[in-house]
Amino acid sequence: MPILIIAPVRYVWRASAPHRRFIHALLFVLGYGAMWVATAPLFLALALAIRAAFQMDYPVLMALVIALLWSASPLQRRTLNAAHRAPRLALTGLRGARDCFSFGVCHSVLCVTTCWAWMLVPMMVAPGTPHIVTMVLVGAVLVTERVAPTAPALWRAPEVLAVSPWLRSFSILRFGVRYG
């Protein structure tokens, strides 16, 4: 999901001193990637459990139902709102490096928490063209959810079922993604 980290990397780039920008952005990406690597076994175990519990086409349907329920939940909205907040970053020195790495880890935790259910959907599809198409569709869903404005953490209809978030995500992707 590289498109989803463009905005936070751009934020790190702009918040860093010019001579430290590259290293700070790299530290952010390393922190972000480290958390995804750490959670990958959990995703695989959950995907295998769902596949074992539901035969034939049902794993995809079950993962889709889980994803829609998660998208409607207050906890998902709370983590999505938290993902919109930009932390203060030190400009230089060890503190700046630490801030950027920990921002990458924290942002990754928020991404994993926000997107875990949607990430299961492609894992339920057979390898090949259907898997790639599903990945693209889920990527579009995640971008649509990510660019949604902050809202109260209440049960609500998932963002992906409305037209306006899709139009907003298209215009934001067309004219530029920003953090916050």
Short mmCIF file of N, CA and C in Angstrom, two decimals, residues 18-164:
data_model
loop_
_atom_site.label_atom_id
_atom_site.label_comp_id
_atom_site.label_asym_id
_atom_site.label_seq_id
_atom_site.Cartn_x
_atom_site.Cartn_y
_atom_site.Cartn_z
N PRO A 18 16.65 20.23 6.09
CA PRO A 18 16.99 19.83 4.72
C PRO A 18 18.09 18.78 4.62
N HIS A 19 19.13 18.87 5.45
CA HIS A 19 20.22 17.91 5.35
C HIS A 19 19.89 16.56 6.00
N ARG A 20 18.74 16.44 6.68
CA ARG A 20 18.35 15.20 7.35
C ARG A 20 17.10 14.57 6.74
N ARG A 21 16.54 15.18 5.69
CA ARG A 21 15.27 14.72 5.14
C ARG A 21 15.30 13.28 4.68
N PHE A 22 16.31 12.92 3.91
CA PHE A 22 16.36 11.57 3.35
C PHE A 22 16.44 10.52 4.46
N ILE A 23 17.34 10.74 5.41
CA ILE A 23 17.51 9.76 6.49
C ILE A 23 16.26 9.68 7.36
N HIS A 24 15.61 10.79 7.61
CA HIS A 24 14.39 10.77 8.41
C HIS A 24 13.26 10.04 7.68
N ALA A 25 13.13 10.29 6.38
CA ALA A 25 12.11 9.57 5.60
C ALA A 25 12.42 8.08 5.57
N LEU A 26 13.69 7.74 5.42
CA LEU A 26 14.09 6.33 5.43
C LEU A 26 13.79 5.68 6.78
N LEU A 27 14.06 6.36 7.85
CA LEU A 27 13.77 5.83 9.19
C LEU A 27 12.26 5.64 9.39
N PHE A 28 11.46 6.57 8.88
CA PHE A 28 10.01 6.40 8.95
C PHE A 28 9.59 5.13 8.22
N VAL A 29 10.09 4.95 6.99
CA VAL A 29 9.72 3.78 6.19
C VAL A 29 10.20 2.49 6.85
N LEU A 30 11.39 2.50 7.46
CA LEU A 30 11.88 1.32 8.16
C LEU A 30 11.00 0.98 9.36
N GLY A 31 10.61 1.98 10.13
CA GLY A 31 9.71 1.74 11.27
C GLY A 31 8.36 1.23 10.80
N TYR A 32 7.85 1.82 9.73
CA TYR A 32 6.56 1.42 9.17
C TYR A 32 6.63 -0.03 8.68
N GLY A 33 7.67 -0.35 7.93
CA GLY A 33 7.81 -1.70 7.40
C GLY A 33 8.06 -2.74 8.48
N ALA A 34 8.79 -2.38 9.51
CA ALA A 34 9.09 -3.33 10.59
C ALA A 34 7.81 -3.82 11.26
N MET A 35 6.87 -2.93 11.45
CA MET A 35 5.63 -3.34 12.10
C MET A 35 4.80 -4.25 11.19
N TRP A 36 4.79 -3.97 9.88
CA TRP A 36 4.06 -4.84 8.96
C TRP A 36 4.71 -6.23 8.90
N VAL A 37 6.03 -6.27 8.92
CA VAL A 37 6.72 -7.57 8.93
C VAL A 37 6.38 -8.33 10.21
N ALA A 38 6.30 -7.62 11.33
CA ALA A 38 5.99 -8.26 12.61
C ALA A 38 4.56 -8.80 12.65
N THR A 39 3.63 -8.14 11.96
CA THR A 39 2.24 -8.58 12.01
C THR A 39 1.88 -9.56 10.89
N ALA A 40 2.74 -9.74 9.91
CA ALA A 40 2.44 -10.65 8.80
C ALA A 40 2.09 -12.07 9.26
N PRO A 41 2.80 -12.66 10.22
CA PRO A 41 2.41 -14.00 10.67
C PRO A 41 1.00 -14.05 11.27
N LEU A 42 0.59 -12.98 11.92
CA LEU A 42 -0.77 -12.93 12.47
C LEU A 42 -1.80 -12.92 11.35
N PHE A 43 -1.54 -12.16 10.30
CA PHE A 43 -2.44 -12.13 9.15
C PHE A 43 -2.54 -13.51 8.51
N LEU A 44 -1.41 -14.16 8.33
CA LEU A 44 -1.41 -15.49 7.72
C LEU A 44 -2.17 -16.49 8.58
N ALA A 45 -1.97 -16.46 9.89
CA ALA A 45 -2.67 -17.37 10.78
C ALA A 45 -4.18 -17.12 10.74
N LEU A 46 -4.58 -15.87 10.74
CA LEU A 46 -6.01 -15.55 10.68
C LEU A 46 -6.60 -15.96 9.34
N ALA A 47 -5.89 -15.74 8.26
CA ALA A 47 -6.36 -16.15 6.93
C ALA A 47 -6.51 -17.66 6.86
N LEU A 48 -5.55 -18.41 7.40
CA LEU A 48 -5.65 -19.87 7.40
C LEU A 48 -6.82 -20.35 8.25
N ALA A 49 -7.06 -19.68 9.37
CA ALA A 49 -8.19 -20.06 10.23
C ALA A 49 -9.52 -19.82 9.52
N ILE A 50 -9.64 -18.71 8.83
CA ILE A 50 -10.89 -18.43 8.10
C ILE A 50 -11.06 -19.42 6.96
N ARG A 51 -9.98 -19.71 6.23
CA ARG A 51 -10.05 -20.69 5.15
C ARG A 51 -10.44 -22.08 5.66
N ALA A 52 -9.92 -22.44 6.82
CA ALA A 52 -10.24 -23.75 7.38
C ALA A 52 -11.69 -23.82 7.86
N ALA A 53 -12.20 -22.72 8.35
CA ALA A 53 -13.56 -22.70 8.88
C ALA A 53 -14.63 -22.65 7.78
N PHE A 54 -14.31 -22.05 6.64
CA PHE A 54 -15.29 -21.89 5.57
C PHE A 54 -14.74 -22.47 4.28
N GLN A 55 -15.51 -23.33 3.64
CA GLN A 55 -15.07 -24.03 2.43
C GLN A 55 -15.46 -23.26 1.17
N MET A 56 -14.85 -23.60 0.08
CA MET A 56 -15.14 -23.11 -1.27
C MET A 56 -15.09 -21.57 -1.34
N ASP A 57 -16.19 -20.93 -1.78
CA ASP A 57 -16.22 -19.48 -1.95
C ASP A 57 -16.51 -18.74 -0.66
N TYR A 58 -16.88 -19.43 0.38
CA TYR A 58 -17.28 -18.76 1.61
C TYR A 58 -16.17 -17.98 2.31
N PRO A 59 -14.91 -18.37 2.22
CA PRO A 59 -13.89 -17.55 2.90
C PRO A 59 -13.86 -16.11 2.41
N VAL A 60 -14.03 -15.91 1.10
CA VAL A 60 -14.02 -14.56 0.56
C VAL A 60 -15.23 -13.79 1.08
N LEU A 61 -16.37 -14.43 1.07
CA LEU A 61 -17.59 -13.79 1.56
C LEU A 61 -17.46 -13.45 3.04
N MET A 62 -16.93 -14.39 3.81
CA MET A 62 -16.77 -14.16 5.25
C MET A 62 -15.80 -13.01 5.51
N ALA A 63 -14.69 -12.97 4.78
CA ALA A 63 -13.72 -11.88 4.94
C ALA A 63 -14.34 -10.54 4.54
N LEU A 64 -15.17 -10.54 3.51
CA LEU A 64 -15.84 -9.31 3.09
C LEU A 64 -16.84 -8.83 4.14
N VAL A 65 -17.58 -9.74 4.74
CA VAL A 65 -18.52 -9.38 5.81
C VAL A 65 -17.76 -8.83 7.02
N ILE A 66 -16.67 -9.48 7.38
CA ILE A 66 -15.84 -9.01 8.50
C ILE A 66 -15.32 -7.60 8.20
N ALA A 67 -14.85 -7.38 6.97
CA ALA A 67 -14.30 -6.07 6.59
C ALA A 67 -15.37 -4.99 6.64
N LEU A 68 -16.56 -5.28 6.16
CA LEU A 68 -17.63 -4.28 6.19
C LEU A 68 -18.08 -3.99 7.62
N LEU A 69 -18.17 -5.02 8.45
CA LEU A 69 -18.53 -4.80 9.85
C LEU A 69 -17.46 -3.98 10.57
N TRP A 70 -16.20 -4.29 10.29
CA TRP A 70 -15.09 -3.54 10.91
C TRP A 70 -15.13 -2.08 10.46
N SER A 71 -15.40 -1.85 9.16
CA SER A 71 -15.46 -0.48 8.65
C SER A 71 -16.59 0.33 9.26
N ALA A 72 -17.61 -0.34 9.73
CA ALA A 72 -18.75 0.35 10.34
C ALA A 72 -18.57 0.58 11.84
N SER A 73 -17.55 -0.02 12.43
CA SER A 73 -17.40 -0.01 13.89
C SER A 73 -16.79 1.29 14.43
N PRO A 74 -17.12 1.64 15.68
CA PRO A 74 -16.53 2.83 16.30
C PRO A 74 -15.02 2.69 16.53
N LEU A 75 -14.56 1.49 16.81
CA LEU A 75 -13.12 1.29 17.06
C LEU A 75 -12.31 1.58 15.80
N GLN A 76 -12.82 1.14 14.65
CA GLN A 76 -12.13 1.43 13.40
C GLN A 76 -12.09 2.93 13.15
N ARG A 77 -13.19 3.62 13.42
CA ARG A 77 -13.24 5.08 13.22
C ARG A 77 -12.28 5.79 14.17
N ARG A 78 -12.17 5.28 15.41
CA ARG A 78 -11.26 5.88 16.38
C ARG A 78 -9.82 5.75 15.90
N THR A 79 -9.44 4.59 15.41
CA THR A 79 -8.06 4.42 14.93
C THR A 79 -7.82 5.22 13.65
N LEU A 80 -8.84 5.30 12.79
CA LEU A 80 -8.70 6.10 11.58
C LEU A 80 -8.54 7.58 11.91
N ASN A 81 -9.29 8.05 12.90
CA ASN A 81 -9.13 9.44 13.35
C ASN A 81 -7.73 9.66 13.90
N ALA A 82 -7.22 8.70 14.66
CA ALA A 82 -5.86 8.83 15.22
C ALA A 82 -4.81 8.84 14.10
N ALA A 83 -5.07 8.13 13.03
CA ALA A 83 -4.12 8.10 11.91
C ALA A 83 -4.03 9.45 11.20
N HIS A 84 -5.03 10.30 11.38
CA HIS A 84 -5.01 11.63 10.77
C HIS A 84 -4.16 12.63 11.56
N ARG A 85 -3.82 12.31 12.78
CA ARG A 85 -3.07 13.25 13.62
C ARG A 85 -1.58 13.21 13.30
N ALA A 86 -1.00 14.36 13.14
CA ALA A 86 0.43 14.46 12.84
C ALA A 86 1.19 14.78 14.12
N PRO A 87 2.20 13.97 14.46
CA PRO A 87 2.98 14.26 15.67
C PRO A 87 4.01 15.35 15.43
N ARG A 88 4.51 15.91 16.52
CA ARG A 88 5.63 16.85 16.41
C ARG A 88 6.90 16.03 16.22
N LEU A 89 7.75 16.46 15.30
CA LEU A 89 9.00 15.77 15.03
C LEU A 89 10.16 16.74 15.25
N ALA A 90 11.22 16.25 15.88
CA ALA A 90 12.42 17.06 16.05
C ALA A 90 13.09 17.21 14.69
N LEU A 91 13.73 18.34 14.47
CA LEU A 91 14.34 18.62 13.17
C LEU A 91 15.60 17.80 12.92
N THR A 92 16.46 17.67 13.92
CA THR A 92 17.76 17.04 13.71
C THR A 92 18.14 16.19 14.91
N GLY A 93 19.31 15.59 14.81
CA GLY A 93 19.89 14.84 15.92
C GLY A 93 19.24 13.50 16.16
N LEU A 94 19.67 12.87 17.24
CA LEU A 94 19.14 11.56 17.59
C LEU A 94 17.65 11.62 17.90
N ARG A 95 17.23 12.72 18.50
CA ARG A 95 15.81 12.87 18.82
C ARG A 95 14.98 12.90 17.53
N GLY A 96 15.47 13.59 16.52
CA GLY A 96 14.77 13.64 15.24
C GLY A 96 14.69 12.27 14.59
N ALA A 97 15.80 11.54 14.63
CA ALA A 97 15.82 10.18 14.06
C ALA A 97 14.86 9.27 14.82
N ARG A 98 14.90 9.37 16.15
CA ARG A 98 14.00 8.55 16.98
C ARG A 98 12.54 8.89 16.72
N ASP A 99 12.24 10.19 16.62
CA ASP A 99 10.87 10.62 16.35
C ASP A 99 10.35 10.07 15.03
N CYS A 100 11.17 10.11 14.00
CA CYS A 100 10.74 9.64 12.69
C CYS A 100 10.54 8.13 12.67
N PHE A 101 11.46 7.39 13.30
CA PHE A 101 11.30 5.94 13.36
C PHE A 101 10.06 5.57 14.18
N SER A 102 9.88 6.21 15.33
CA SER A 102 8.72 5.86 16.16
C SER A 102 7.42 6.31 15.50
N PHE A 103 7.44 7.41 14.74
CA PHE A 103 6.27 7.81 13.98
C PHE A 103 5.93 6.73 12.95
N GLY A 104 6.95 6.17 12.30
CA GLY A 104 6.71 5.08 11.34
C GLY A 104 6.08 3.87 12.01
N VAL A 105 6.59 3.51 13.18
CA VAL A 105 6.03 2.37 13.92
C VAL A 105 4.60 2.67 14.34
N CYS A 106 4.38 3.83 14.93
CA CYS A 106 3.03 4.20 15.41
C CYS A 106 2.04 4.30 14.25
N HIS A 107 2.46 4.91 13.16
CA HIS A 107 1.57 5.04 12.01
C HIS A 107 1.24 3.66 11.44
N SER A 108 2.22 2.78 11.43
CA SER A 108 2.00 1.42 10.95
C SER A 108 1.01 0.67 11.84
N VAL A 109 1.15 0.84 13.14
CA VAL A 109 0.19 0.20 14.08
C VAL A 109 -1.22 0.69 13.78
N LEU A 110 -1.36 1.99 13.55
CA LEU A 110 -2.68 2.54 13.22
C LEU A 110 -3.18 2.00 11.88
N CYS A 111 -2.29 1.87 10.91
CA CYS A 111 -2.68 1.32 9.60
C CYS A 111 -3.11 -0.14 9.72
N VAL A 112 -2.33 -0.92 10.45
CA VAL A 112 -2.68 -2.33 10.66
C VAL A 112 -4.03 -2.43 11.37
N THR A 113 -4.21 -1.62 12.40
CA THR A 113 -5.45 -1.66 13.16
C THR A 113 -6.63 -1.20 12.31
N THR A 114 -6.44 -0.22 11.49
CA THR A 114 -7.52 0.30 10.65
C THR A 114 -7.84 -0.63 9.49
N CYS A 115 -6.82 -1.23 8.88
CA CYS A 115 -7.00 -1.95 7.62
C CYS A 115 -6.98 -3.47 7.72
N TRP A 116 -6.78 -4.04 8.89
CA TRP A 116 -6.57 -5.48 9.00
C TRP A 116 -7.68 -6.28 8.32
N ALA A 117 -8.91 -5.89 8.49
CA ALA A 117 -10.02 -6.68 7.95
C ALA A 117 -10.03 -6.66 6.42
N TRP A 118 -9.75 -5.48 5.86
CA TRP A 118 -9.73 -5.40 4.39
C TRP A 118 -8.54 -6.14 3.81
N MET A 119 -7.45 -6.20 4.56
CA MET A 119 -6.26 -6.91 4.07
C MET A 119 -6.50 -8.42 4.00
N LEU A 120 -7.47 -8.92 4.76
CA LEU A 120 -7.78 -10.35 4.71
C LEU A 120 -8.50 -10.75 3.42
N VAL A 121 -9.25 -9.84 2.84
CA VAL A 121 -10.07 -10.17 1.67
C VAL A 121 -9.22 -10.74 0.52
N PRO A 122 -8.14 -10.07 0.09
CA PRO A 122 -7.34 -10.65 -1.00
C PRO A 122 -6.67 -11.97 -0.61
N MET A 123 -6.44 -12.16 0.68
CA MET A 123 -5.79 -13.40 1.11
C MET A 123 -6.72 -14.61 0.96
N MET A 124 -8.01 -14.35 0.77
CA MET A 124 -8.99 -15.42 0.60
C MET A 124 -9.21 -15.78 -0.86
N VAL A 125 -8.62 -15.02 -1.77
CA VAL A 125 -8.81 -15.23 -3.21
C VAL A 125 -7.66 -16.07 -3.75
N ALA A 126 -7.98 -16.91 -4.70
CA ALA A 126 -6.97 -17.79 -5.31
C ALA A 126 -5.90 -16.95 -6.01
N PRO A 127 -4.66 -17.46 -6.06
CA PRO A 127 -3.58 -16.73 -6.75
C PRO A 127 -3.91 -16.52 -8.22
N GLY A 128 -3.28 -15.53 -8.81
CA GLY A 128 -3.48 -15.24 -10.22
C GLY A 128 -4.21 -13.93 -10.42
N THR A 129 -4.89 -13.84 -11.56
CA THR A 129 -5.59 -12.61 -11.92
C THR A 129 -6.65 -12.20 -10.91
N PRO A 130 -7.49 -13.12 -10.39
CA PRO A 130 -8.50 -12.68 -9.41
C PRO A 130 -7.86 -12.05 -8.17
N HIS A 131 -6.73 -12.57 -7.74
CA HIS A 131 -6.06 -12.04 -6.57
C HIS A 131 -5.57 -10.61 -6.84
N ILE A 132 -4.99 -10.39 -8.00
CA ILE A 132 -4.47 -9.07 -8.35
C ILE A 132 -5.62 -8.06 -8.46
N VAL A 133 -6.71 -8.46 -9.09
CA VAL A 133 -7.87 -7.57 -9.20
C VAL A 133 -8.42 -7.24 -7.82
N THR A 134 -8.49 -8.24 -6.95
CA THR A 134 -8.97 -8.02 -5.58
C THR A 134 -8.04 -7.08 -4.82
N MET A 135 -6.74 -7.23 -5.00
CA MET A 135 -5.78 -6.33 -4.35
C MET A 135 -6.00 -4.88 -4.81
N VAL A 136 -6.23 -4.67 -6.09
CA VAL A 136 -6.45 -3.33 -6.61
C VAL A 136 -7.75 -2.75 -6.02
N LEU A 137 -8.81 -3.55 -5.99
CA LEU A 137 -10.08 -3.08 -5.45
C LEU A 137 -9.97 -2.77 -3.95
N VAL A 138 -9.30 -3.63 -3.20
CA VAL A 138 -9.11 -3.38 -1.77
C VAL A 138 -8.24 -2.14 -1.57
N GLY A 139 -7.24 -1.96 -2.41
CA GLY A 139 -6.42 -0.76 -2.34
C GLY A 139 -7.26 0.50 -2.53
N ALA A 140 -8.19 0.45 -3.48
CA ALA A 140 -9.09 1.59 -3.70
C ALA A 140 -9.97 1.82 -2.47
N VAL A 141 -10.45 0.76 -1.87
CA VAL A 141 -11.27 0.88 -0.66
C VAL A 141 -10.46 1.52 0.46
N LEU A 142 -9.23 1.07 0.65
CA LEU A 142 -8.39 1.60 1.73
C LEU A 142 -8.04 3.07 1.51
N VAL A 143 -7.79 3.45 0.27
CA VAL A 143 -7.52 4.86 -0.01
C VAL A 143 -8.78 5.68 0.29
N THR A 144 -9.94 5.16 -0.09
CA THR A 144 -11.20 5.86 0.17
C THR A 144 -11.43 6.03 1.66
N GLU A 145 -11.16 4.98 2.43
CA GLU A 145 -11.32 5.10 3.89
C GLU A 145 -10.29 6.04 4.49
N ARG A 146 -9.08 5.99 3.99
CA ARG A 146 -7.99 6.80 4.57
C ARG A 146 -8.20 8.29 4.37
N VAL A 147 -8.76 8.67 3.23
CA VAL A 147 -8.94 10.09 2.96
C VAL A 147 -10.26 10.63 3.52
N ALA A 148 -11.02 9.76 4.16
CA ALA A 148 -12.27 10.21 4.79
C ALA A 148 -11.93 11.19 5.91
N PRO A 149 -12.71 12.25 6.05
CA PRO A 149 -12.45 13.21 7.13
C PRO A 149 -12.73 12.58 8.49
N THR A 150 -12.15 13.16 9.52
CA THR A 150 -12.41 12.64 10.85
C THR A 150 -13.89 12.78 11.18
N ALA A 151 -14.37 11.85 11.99
CA ALA A 151 -15.79 11.82 12.35
C ALA A 151 -15.92 11.19 13.73
N PRO A 152 -17.05 11.39 14.39
CA PRO A 152 -17.24 10.76 15.70
C PRO A 152 -17.16 9.24 15.60
N ALA A 153 -16.62 8.63 16.64
CA ALA A 153 -16.47 7.17 16.67
C ALA A 153 -17.80 6.52 17.08
N LEU A 154 -18.66 6.34 16.10
CA LEU A 154 -19.97 5.73 16.30
C LEU A 154 -20.18 4.65 15.26
N TRP A 155 -21.13 3.75 15.51
CA TRP A 155 -21.52 2.79 14.47
C TRP A 155 -22.13 3.58 13.32
N ARG A 156 -21.74 3.27 12.11
CA ARG A 156 -22.24 3.98 10.94
C ARG A 156 -22.10 3.08 9.71
N ALA A 157 -22.68 3.51 8.61
CA ALA A 157 -22.51 2.77 7.35
C ALA A 157 -21.05 2.91 6.92
N PRO A 158 -20.45 1.83 6.40
CA PRO A 158 -19.06 1.93 5.95
C PRO A 158 -18.89 2.98 4.85
N GLU A 159 -17.77 3.66 4.88
CA GLU A 159 -17.46 4.70 3.90
C GLU A 159 -17.53 4.17 2.46
N VAL A 160 -17.15 2.92 2.27
CA VAL A 160 -17.07 2.36 0.92
C VAL A 160 -18.43 2.20 0.26
N LEU A 161 -19.50 2.27 1.03
CA LEU A 161 -20.84 2.11 0.47
C LEU A 161 -21.47 3.42 0.01
N ALA A 162 -20.80 4.53 0.24
CA ALA A 162 -21.32 5.84 -0.18
C ALA A 162 -20.55 6.34 -1.40
N VAL A 163 -21.17 7.21 -2.15
CA VAL A 163 -20.54 7.74 -3.36
C VAL A 163 -19.55 8.86 -3.06
N SER A 164 -19.88 9.76 -2.13
CA SER A 164 -19.03 10.93 -1.89
C SER A 164 -17.60 10.59 -1.47
#
